[in-house]
Tab-separated table of C-alpha atoms in Angstrom:
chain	number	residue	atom	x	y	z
A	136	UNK	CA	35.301	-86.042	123.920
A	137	UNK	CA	38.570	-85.984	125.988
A	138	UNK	CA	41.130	-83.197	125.670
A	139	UNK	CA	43.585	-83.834	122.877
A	140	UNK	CA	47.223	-80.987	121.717
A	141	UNK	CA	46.190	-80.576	117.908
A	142	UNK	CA	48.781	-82.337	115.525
A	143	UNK	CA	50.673	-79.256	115.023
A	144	UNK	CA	51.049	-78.774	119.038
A	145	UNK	CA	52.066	-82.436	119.507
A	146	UNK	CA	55.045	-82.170	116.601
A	147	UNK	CA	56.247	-78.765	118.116
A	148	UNK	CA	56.861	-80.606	121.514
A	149	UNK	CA	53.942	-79.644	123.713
A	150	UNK	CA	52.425	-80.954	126.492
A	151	UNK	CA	49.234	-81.134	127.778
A	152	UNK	CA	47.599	-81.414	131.842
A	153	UNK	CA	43.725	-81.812	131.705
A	154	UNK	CA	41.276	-81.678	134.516
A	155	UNK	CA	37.956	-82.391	134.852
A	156	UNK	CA	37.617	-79.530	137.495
A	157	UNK	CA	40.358	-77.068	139.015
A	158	UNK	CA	41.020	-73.677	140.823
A	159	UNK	CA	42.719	-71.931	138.362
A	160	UNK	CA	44.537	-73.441	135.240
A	161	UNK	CA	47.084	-70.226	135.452
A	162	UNK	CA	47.370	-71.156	139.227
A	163	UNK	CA	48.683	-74.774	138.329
A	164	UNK	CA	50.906	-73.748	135.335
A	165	UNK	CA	52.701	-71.462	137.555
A	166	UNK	CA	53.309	-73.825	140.406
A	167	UNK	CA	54.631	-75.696	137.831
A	168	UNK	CA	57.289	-73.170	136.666
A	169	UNK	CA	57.802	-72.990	140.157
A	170	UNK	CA	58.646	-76.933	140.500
A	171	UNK	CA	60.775	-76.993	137.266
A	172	UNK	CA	58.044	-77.370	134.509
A	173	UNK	CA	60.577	-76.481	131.158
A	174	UNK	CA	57.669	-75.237	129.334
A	175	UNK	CA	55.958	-75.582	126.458
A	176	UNK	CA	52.818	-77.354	128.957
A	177	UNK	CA	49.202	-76.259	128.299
A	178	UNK	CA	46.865	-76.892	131.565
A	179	UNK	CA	42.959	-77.092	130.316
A	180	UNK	CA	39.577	-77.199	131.920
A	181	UNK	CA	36.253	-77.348	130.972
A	182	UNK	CA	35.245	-75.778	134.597
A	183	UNK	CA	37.677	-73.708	136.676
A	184	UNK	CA	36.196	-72.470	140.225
A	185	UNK	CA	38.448	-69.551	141.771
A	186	UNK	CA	40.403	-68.080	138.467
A	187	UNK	CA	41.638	-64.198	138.284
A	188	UNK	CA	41.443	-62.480	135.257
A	189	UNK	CA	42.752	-58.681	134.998
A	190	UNK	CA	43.196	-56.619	137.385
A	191	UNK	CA	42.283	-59.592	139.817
A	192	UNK	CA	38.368	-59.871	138.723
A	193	UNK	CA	37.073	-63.533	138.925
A	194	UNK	CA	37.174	-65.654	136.395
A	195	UNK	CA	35.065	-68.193	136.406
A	196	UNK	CA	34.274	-71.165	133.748
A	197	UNK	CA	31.373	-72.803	134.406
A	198	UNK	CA	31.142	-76.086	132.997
A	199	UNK	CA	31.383	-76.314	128.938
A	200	UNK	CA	33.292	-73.088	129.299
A	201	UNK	CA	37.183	-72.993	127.839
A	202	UNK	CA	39.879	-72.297	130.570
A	203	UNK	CA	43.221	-73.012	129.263
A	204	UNK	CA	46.724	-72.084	130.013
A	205	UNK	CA	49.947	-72.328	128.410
A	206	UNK	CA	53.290	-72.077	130.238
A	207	UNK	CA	56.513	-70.537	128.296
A	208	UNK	CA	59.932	-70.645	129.732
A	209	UNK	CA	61.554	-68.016	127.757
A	210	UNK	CA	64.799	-65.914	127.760
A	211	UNK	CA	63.465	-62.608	127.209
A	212	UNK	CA	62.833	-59.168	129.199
A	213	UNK	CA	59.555	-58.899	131.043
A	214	UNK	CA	58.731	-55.926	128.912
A	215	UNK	CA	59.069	-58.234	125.562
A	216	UNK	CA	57.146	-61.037	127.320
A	217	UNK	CA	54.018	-58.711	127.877
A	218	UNK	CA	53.856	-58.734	123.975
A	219	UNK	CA	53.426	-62.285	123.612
A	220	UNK	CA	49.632	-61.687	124.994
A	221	UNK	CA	48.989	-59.859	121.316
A	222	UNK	CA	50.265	-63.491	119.790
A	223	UNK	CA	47.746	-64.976	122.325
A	224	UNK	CA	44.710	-62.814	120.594
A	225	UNK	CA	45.613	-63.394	117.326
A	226	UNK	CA	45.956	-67.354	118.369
A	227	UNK	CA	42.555	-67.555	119.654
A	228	UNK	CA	41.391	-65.556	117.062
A	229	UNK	CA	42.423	-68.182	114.159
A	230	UNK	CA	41.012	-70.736	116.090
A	231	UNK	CA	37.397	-69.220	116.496
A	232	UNK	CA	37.593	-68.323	113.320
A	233	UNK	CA	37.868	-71.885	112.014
A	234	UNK	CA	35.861	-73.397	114.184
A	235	UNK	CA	33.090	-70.818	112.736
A	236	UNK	CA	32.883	-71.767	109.458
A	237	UNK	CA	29.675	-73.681	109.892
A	238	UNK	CA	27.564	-71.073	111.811
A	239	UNK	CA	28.983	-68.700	109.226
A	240	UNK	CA	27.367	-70.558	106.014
A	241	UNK	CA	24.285	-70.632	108.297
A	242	UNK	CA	24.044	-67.014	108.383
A	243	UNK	CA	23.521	-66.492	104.567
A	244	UNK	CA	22.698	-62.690	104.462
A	245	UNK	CA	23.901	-61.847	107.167
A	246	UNK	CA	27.305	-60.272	108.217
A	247	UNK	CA	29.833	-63.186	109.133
A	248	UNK	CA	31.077	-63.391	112.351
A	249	UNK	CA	33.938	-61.347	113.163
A	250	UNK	CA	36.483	-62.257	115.931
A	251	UNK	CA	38.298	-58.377	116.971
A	252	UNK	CA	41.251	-57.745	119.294
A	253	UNK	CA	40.466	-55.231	122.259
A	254	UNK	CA	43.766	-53.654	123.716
A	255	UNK	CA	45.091	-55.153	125.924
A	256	UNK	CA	43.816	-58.602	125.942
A	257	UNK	CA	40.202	-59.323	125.082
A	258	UNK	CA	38.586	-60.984	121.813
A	259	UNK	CA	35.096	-59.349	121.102
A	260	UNK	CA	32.473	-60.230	118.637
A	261	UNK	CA	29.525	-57.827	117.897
A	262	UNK	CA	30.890	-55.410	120.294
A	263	UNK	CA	30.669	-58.103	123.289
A	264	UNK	CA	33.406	-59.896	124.693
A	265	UNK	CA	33.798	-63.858	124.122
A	266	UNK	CA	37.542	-64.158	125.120
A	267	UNK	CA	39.754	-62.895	128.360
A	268	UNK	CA	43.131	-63.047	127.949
A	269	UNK	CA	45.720	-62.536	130.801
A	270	UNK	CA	49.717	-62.586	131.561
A	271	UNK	CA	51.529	-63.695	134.377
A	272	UNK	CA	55.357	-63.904	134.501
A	273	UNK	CA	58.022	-64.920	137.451
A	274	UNK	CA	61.521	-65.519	137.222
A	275	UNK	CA	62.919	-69.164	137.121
A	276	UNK	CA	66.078	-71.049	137.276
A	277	UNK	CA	68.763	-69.810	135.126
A	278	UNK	CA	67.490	-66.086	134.577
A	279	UNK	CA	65.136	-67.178	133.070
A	280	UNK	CA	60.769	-65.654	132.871
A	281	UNK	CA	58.526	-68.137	133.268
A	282	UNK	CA	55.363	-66.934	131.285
A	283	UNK	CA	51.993	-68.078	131.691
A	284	UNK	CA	49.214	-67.009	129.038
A	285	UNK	CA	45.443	-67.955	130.312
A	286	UNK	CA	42.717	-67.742	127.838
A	287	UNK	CA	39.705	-68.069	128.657
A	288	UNK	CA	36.371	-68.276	126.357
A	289	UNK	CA	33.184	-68.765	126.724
A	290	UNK	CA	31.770	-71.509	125.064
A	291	UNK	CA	28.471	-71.932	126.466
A	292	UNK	CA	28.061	-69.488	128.670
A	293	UNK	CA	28.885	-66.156	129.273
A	294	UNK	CA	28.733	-63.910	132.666
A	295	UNK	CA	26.727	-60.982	133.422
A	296	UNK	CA	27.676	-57.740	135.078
A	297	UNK	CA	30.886	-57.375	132.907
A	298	UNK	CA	32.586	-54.038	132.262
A	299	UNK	CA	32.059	-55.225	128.685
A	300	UNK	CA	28.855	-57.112	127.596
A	301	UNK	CA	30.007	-60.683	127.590
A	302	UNK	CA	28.632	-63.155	124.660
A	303	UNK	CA	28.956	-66.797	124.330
A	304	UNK	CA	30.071	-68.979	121.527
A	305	UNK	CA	26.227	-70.966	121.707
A	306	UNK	CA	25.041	-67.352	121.882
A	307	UNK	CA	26.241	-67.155	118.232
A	308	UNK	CA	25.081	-70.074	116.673
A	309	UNK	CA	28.645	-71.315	117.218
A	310	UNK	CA	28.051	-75.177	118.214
A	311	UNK	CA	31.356	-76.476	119.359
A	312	UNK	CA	32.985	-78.157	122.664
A	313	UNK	CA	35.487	-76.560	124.667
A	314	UNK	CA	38.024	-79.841	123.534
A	315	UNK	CA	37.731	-79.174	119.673
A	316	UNK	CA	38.179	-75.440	120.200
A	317	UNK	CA	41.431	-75.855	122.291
A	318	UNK	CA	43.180	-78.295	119.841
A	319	UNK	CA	42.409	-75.905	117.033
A	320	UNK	CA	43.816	-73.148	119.747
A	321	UNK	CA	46.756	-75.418	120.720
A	322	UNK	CA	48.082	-75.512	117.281
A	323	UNK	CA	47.472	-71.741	116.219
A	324	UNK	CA	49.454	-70.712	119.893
A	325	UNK	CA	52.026	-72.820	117.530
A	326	UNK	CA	51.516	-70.610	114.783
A	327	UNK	CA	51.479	-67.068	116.341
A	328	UNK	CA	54.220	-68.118	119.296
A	329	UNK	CA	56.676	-69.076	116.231
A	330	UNK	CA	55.956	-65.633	113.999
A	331	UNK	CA	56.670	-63.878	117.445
A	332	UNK	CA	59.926	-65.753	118.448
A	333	UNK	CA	60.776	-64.324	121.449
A	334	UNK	CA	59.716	-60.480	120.684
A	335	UNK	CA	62.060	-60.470	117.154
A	336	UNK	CA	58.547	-60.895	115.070
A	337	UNK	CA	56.791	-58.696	117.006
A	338	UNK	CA	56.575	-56.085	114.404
A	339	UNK	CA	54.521	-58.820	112.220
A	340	UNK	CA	52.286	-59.592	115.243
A	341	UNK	CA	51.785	-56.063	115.644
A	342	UNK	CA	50.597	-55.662	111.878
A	343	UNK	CA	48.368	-58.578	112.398
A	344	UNK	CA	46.794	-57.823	115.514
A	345	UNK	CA	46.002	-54.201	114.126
A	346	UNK	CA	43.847	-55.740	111.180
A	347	UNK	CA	41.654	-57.276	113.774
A	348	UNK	CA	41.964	-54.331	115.998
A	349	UNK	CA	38.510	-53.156	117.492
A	350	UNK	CA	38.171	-49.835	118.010
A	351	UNK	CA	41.153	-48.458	115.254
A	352	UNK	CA	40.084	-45.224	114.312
A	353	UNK	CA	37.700	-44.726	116.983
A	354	UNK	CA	37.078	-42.451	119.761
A	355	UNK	CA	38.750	-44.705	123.066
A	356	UNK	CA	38.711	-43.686	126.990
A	357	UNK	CA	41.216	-45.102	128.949
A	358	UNK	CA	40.653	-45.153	132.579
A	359	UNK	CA	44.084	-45.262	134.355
A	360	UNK	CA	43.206	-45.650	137.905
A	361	UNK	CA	44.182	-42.060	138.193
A	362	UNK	CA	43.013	-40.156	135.156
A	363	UNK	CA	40.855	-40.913	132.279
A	364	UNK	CA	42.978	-40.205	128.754
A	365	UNK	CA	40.363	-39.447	125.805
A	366	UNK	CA	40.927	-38.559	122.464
A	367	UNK	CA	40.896	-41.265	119.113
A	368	UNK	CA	42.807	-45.056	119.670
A	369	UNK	CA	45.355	-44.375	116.956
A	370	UNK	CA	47.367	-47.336	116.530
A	371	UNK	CA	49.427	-49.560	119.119
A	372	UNK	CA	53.337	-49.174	119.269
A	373	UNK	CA	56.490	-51.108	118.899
A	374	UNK	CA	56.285	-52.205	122.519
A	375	UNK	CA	52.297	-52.781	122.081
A	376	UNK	CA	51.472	-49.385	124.120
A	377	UNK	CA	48.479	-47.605	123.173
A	378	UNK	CA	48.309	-44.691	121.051
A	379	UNK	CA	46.061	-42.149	121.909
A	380	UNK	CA	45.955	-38.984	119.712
A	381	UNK	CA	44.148	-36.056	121.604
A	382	UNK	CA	41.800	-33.069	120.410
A	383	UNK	CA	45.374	-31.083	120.214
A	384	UNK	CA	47.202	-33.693	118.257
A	385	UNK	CA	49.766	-35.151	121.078
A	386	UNK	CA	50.059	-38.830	121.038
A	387	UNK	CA	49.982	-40.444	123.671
A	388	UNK	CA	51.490	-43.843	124.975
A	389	UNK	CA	48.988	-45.774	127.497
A	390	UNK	CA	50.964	-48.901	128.839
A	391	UNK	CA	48.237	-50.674	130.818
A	392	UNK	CA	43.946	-49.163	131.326
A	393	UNK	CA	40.778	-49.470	131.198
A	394	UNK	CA	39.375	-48.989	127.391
A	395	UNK	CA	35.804	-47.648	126.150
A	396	UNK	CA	35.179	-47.335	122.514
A	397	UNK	CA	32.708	-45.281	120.416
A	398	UNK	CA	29.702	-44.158	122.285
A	399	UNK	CA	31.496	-45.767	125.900
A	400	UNK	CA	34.139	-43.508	124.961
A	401	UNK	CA	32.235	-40.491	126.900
A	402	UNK	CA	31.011	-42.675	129.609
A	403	UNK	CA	34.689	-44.000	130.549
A	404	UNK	CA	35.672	-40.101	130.041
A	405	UNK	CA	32.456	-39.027	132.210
């Protein structure tokens, strides 16, 4: 099977560049931008060798594994570009969602799988993460940002020695190639990228992503680089900052950290 944009993608104008091997798919779409790429161009992989996730930590798909980004050339102000990575979760979300459906009838009597959003950018299921999500942005020609979204999941395998226990799709019973996934994922970017339109539905994204949040409610940890913030993850805010209401009822605003839920919550505090 050969990478294909899902019908939705292809109708909303997208493009696609495939490779059977590269560096980094974000690394490409940005040279790109760079070139004149007007946007709207996913880059896929089924094996990327020298990617960067956050905070610069390798990211690595071995082969099988999904590495896929999508370039946006967009009008907006960095600061309502970093929202469109909450789109991206949802996105991915729907997609693993229906290409579940099969491993979920298998699992009669037990709990379906369920696909949550980690602040900032991860997917998790059963507490492990499947899904990496990260944001690049320069600016382009015309004053205009040049936005690159990389998603990476891992299909059929999933590294060890994570910050978060990592989990692959096989893992789960989940039987499906890195191609079908992405043109499921190609056409809900479609669906998620249009409800956000540019930051003016980002209310509605925000809604959304907080009924798949993980964590809501929870006791949370963020490690700053310079202090750890603890208290409970109380919702996300109009700009996608987290909320963080302490033991003396302040709330806190966290634009960019480390997170550790529940039980982790005390060992990212420690």
């Amino acid at each position: 099977m050969t990478f294909a944009l899902g019908s939705r993608a292809l109708s909303a104008g997208y493009r696609l560049a495939a490779f059977d091997q590269v560096g980094s798919t974000n690394t490409e779409a940005m040279a790109h931008a760079r070139s004149g790429e007007p946007g709207s161009t996913w880059f896929v992989t089924t094996e990327q060798t020298a990617g960067k996730g956050r905070r610069q930590r390798a990211w690595i798909a071995p082969r099988g594994n999904l590495a896929s980004s999508v370039i946006e050339i967009i009008d907006v102000p960095p600061a309502t570009a970093a929202t469109l990575g909450f789109a991206a979760g949802l996105a991915i979300a729907s997609a693993l969602q229906q290409v579940s459906i099969e491993a979920n009838l298998r699992r009669a009597g037990s709990d379906p799988l369920k696909f949550q959003l980690k602040w900032p950018n991860d997917v998790l299921v059963e507490k492990q993460k499947l899904v990496g999500i990260s944001l690049e942005a320069e600016a382009v020609a015309g004053n205009r940002l040049a936005v690159v979204v990389g998603i990476g999941t891992n299909v059929v395998a999933a590294p060890t020695g994570t910050p978060t226990p990592a989990i692959s799709l096989a893992a789960l019973g989940v039987h499906v190639g890195a191609e079908e996934l992405f043109a499921v994922l190609s056409d809900a970017w479609v669906e998620f990228r249009g409800i956000w339109d540019n930051g003016r539905g980002f209310a509605e994204i925000r809604r959304l992503w907080l009924a798949r949040a993980a964590g809501l409610g929870e006791p949370v940890a963020i490690q700053t680089g310079t202090a750890t913030i603890a208290g409970t993850f109380d919702t996300i805010d109009e700009s996608g900052c987290l909320i963080v209401r302490t033991a003396e009822g302040k709330h806190l605003p966290i634009a960019a950290g480390e997170v550790y839920f529940g039980s982790a919550a005390s060992v990212g505090a420690a």
